[in-house]
PDB file of C-alpha atoms in Angstrom:
ATOM      1  CA  MET A   1     -19.678  28.836  -4.118  1.00  0.00           C
ATOM      2  CA  HIS A   2     -19.261  28.788  -0.808  1.00  0.00           C
ATOM      3  CA  PRO A   3     -19.223  24.877   0.743  1.00  0.00           C
ATOM      4  CA  GLY A   4     -22.614  25.677   2.186  1.00  0.00           C
ATOM      5  CA  ALA A   5     -24.554  27.263  -0.745  1.00  0.00           C
ATOM      6  CA  GLU A   6     -26.196  24.215  -1.772  1.00  0.00           C
ATOM      7  CA  LEU A   7     -27.889  23.850   1.845  1.00  0.00           C
ATOM      8  CA  GLY A   8     -28.659  27.576   1.925  1.00  0.00           C
ATOM      9  CA  LEU A   9     -26.433  28.197   4.734  1.00  0.00           C
ATOM     10  CA  ALA A  10     -25.362  31.712   5.466  1.00  0.00           C
ATOM     11  CA  ARG A  11     -22.304  30.881   8.048  1.00  0.00           C
ATOM     12  CA  ILE A  12     -20.699  27.637   8.768  1.00  0.00           C
ATOM     13  CA  ARG A  13     -18.907  27.791  12.578  1.00  0.00           C
ATOM     14  CA  TRP A  14     -15.610  25.431  13.004  1.00  0.00           C
ATOM     15  CA  GLN A  15     -14.419  24.742  16.669  1.00  0.00           C
ATOM     16  CA  ALA A  16     -11.354  22.690  17.976  1.00  0.00           C
ATOM     17  CA  VAL A  17      -9.537  22.405  21.001  1.00  0.00           C
ATOM     18  CA  VAL A  18      -7.092  25.080  21.767  1.00  0.00           C
ATOM     19  CA  GLY A  19      -4.165  23.163  20.791  1.00  0.00           C
ATOM     20  CA  ASN A  20      -5.540  21.233  17.598  1.00  0.00           C
ATOM     21  CA  VAL A  21      -3.138  22.988  15.145  1.00  0.00           C
ATOM     22  CA  PRO A  22      -3.730  20.810  12.580  1.00  0.00           C
ATOM     23  CA  SER A  23      -6.919  21.250  12.231  1.00  0.00           C
ATOM     24  CA  ALA A  24      -6.780  25.074  12.898  1.00  0.00           C
ATOM     25  CA  ARG A  25      -4.452  24.942  10.054  1.00  0.00           C
ATOM     26  CA  ALA A  26      -6.793  22.950   7.529  1.00  0.00           C
ATOM     27  CA  ALA A  27      -9.979  25.045   8.319  1.00  0.00           C
ATOM     28  CA  ARG A  28      -7.491  28.606   8.515  1.00  0.00           C
ATOM     29  CA  THR A  29      -6.293  27.278   4.679  1.00  0.00           C
ATOM     30  CA  LEU A  30     -10.030  26.888   3.946  1.00  0.00           C
ATOM     31  CA  GLY A  31     -10.919  30.595   4.412  1.00  0.00           C
ATOM     32  CA  PHE A  32     -12.524  30.953   7.973  1.00  0.00           C
ATOM     33  CA  ARG A  33     -11.977  33.657   9.742  1.00  0.00           C
ATOM     34  CA  TYR A  34     -10.757  33.239  13.189  1.00  0.00           C
ATOM     35  CA  GLU A  35     -12.838  34.619  16.045  1.00  0.00           C
ATOM     36  CA  GLY A  36     -11.581  33.708  19.571  1.00  0.00           C
ATOM     37  CA  LEU A  37     -11.322  31.753  22.374  1.00  0.00           C
ATOM     38  CA  GLN A  38     -13.980  29.957  24.786  1.00  0.00           C
ATOM     39  CA  ARG A  39     -12.793  29.024  27.992  1.00  0.00           C
ATOM     40  CA  GLN A  40     -14.542  25.989  28.603  1.00  0.00           C
ATOM     41  CA  ALA A  41     -16.822  25.561  26.027  1.00  0.00           C
ATOM     42  CA  LEU A  42     -16.203  22.386  24.316  1.00  0.00           C
ATOM     43  CA  THR A  43     -16.970  18.923  26.233  1.00  0.00           C
ATOM     44  CA  SER A  44     -16.101  15.650  25.761  1.00  0.00           C
ATOM     45  CA  PRO A  45     -16.217  12.440  27.970  1.00  0.00           C
ATOM     46  CA  ARG A  46     -12.798  13.345  30.038  1.00  0.00           C
ATOM     47  CA  GLY A  47     -14.653  16.941  30.779  1.00  0.00           C
ATOM     48  CA  ARG A  48     -14.468  20.496  29.464  1.00  0.00           C
ATOM     49  CA  ASP A  49     -11.897  22.035  27.110  1.00  0.00           C
ATOM     50  CA  ASP A  50     -11.101  25.679  26.238  1.00  0.00           C
ATOM     51  CA  GLY A  51     -11.965  26.044  22.473  1.00  0.00           C
ATOM     52  CA  TRP A  52     -10.768  28.250  19.444  1.00  0.00           C
ATOM     53  CA  MET A  53     -13.609  29.634  17.468  1.00  0.00           C
ATOM     54  CA  ALA A  54     -13.951  30.423  13.651  1.00  0.00           C
ATOM     55  CA  GLY A  55     -16.332  31.539  11.103  1.00  0.00           C
ATOM     56  CA  LEU A  56     -17.095  30.928   7.211  1.00  0.00           C
ATOM     57  CA  LEU A  57     -19.662  33.698   5.948  1.00  0.00           C
ATOM     58  CA  ALA A  58     -21.296  32.746   2.541  1.00  0.00           C
ATOM     59  CA  THR A  59     -19.647  36.467   1.741  1.00  0.00           C
ATOM     60  CA  ASP A  60     -16.381  35.558   2.825  1.00  0.00           C
ATOM     61  CA  ASP A  61     -13.190  35.544   0.433  1.00  0.00           C
ATOM     62  CA  ARG A  62     -12.279  32.136   1.134  1.00  0.00           C
ATOM     63  CA  THR A  63      -8.550  33.452   0.968  1.00  0.00           C
ATOM     64  CA  PRO A  64      -6.521  32.525   3.738  1.00  0.00           C
ATOM     65  CA  VAL A  65      -5.381  35.342   6.405  1.00  0.00           C
ATOM     66  CA  GLU A  66      -3.783  35.420   9.640  1.00  0.00           C
ATOM     67  CA  TRP A  67      -4.945  33.550  12.627  1.00  0.00           C
ATOM     68  CA  PRO A  68      -3.383  35.308  15.952  1.00  0.00           C
ATOM     69  CA  ALA A  69      -3.803  32.000  17.711  1.00  0.00           C
ATOM     70  CA  LEU A  70      -1.208  29.888  14.712  1.00  0.00           C
TER      71      LEU A  70
END
């Protein structure tokens, strides 16, 4: 069963500021698939940051795969 099954979710999205390697490693370990980098996509009180994006589909095999960003 995937993490969002009880909620009926088809997809879970992960995002983090580029360079947040511990978060990216955790997401990869959970089976998220790296989907790319979005420039200035994330906002915070200090401004805009580039972000790494990944997704986990209900149908995905949760075996970790390589991420080009790591």
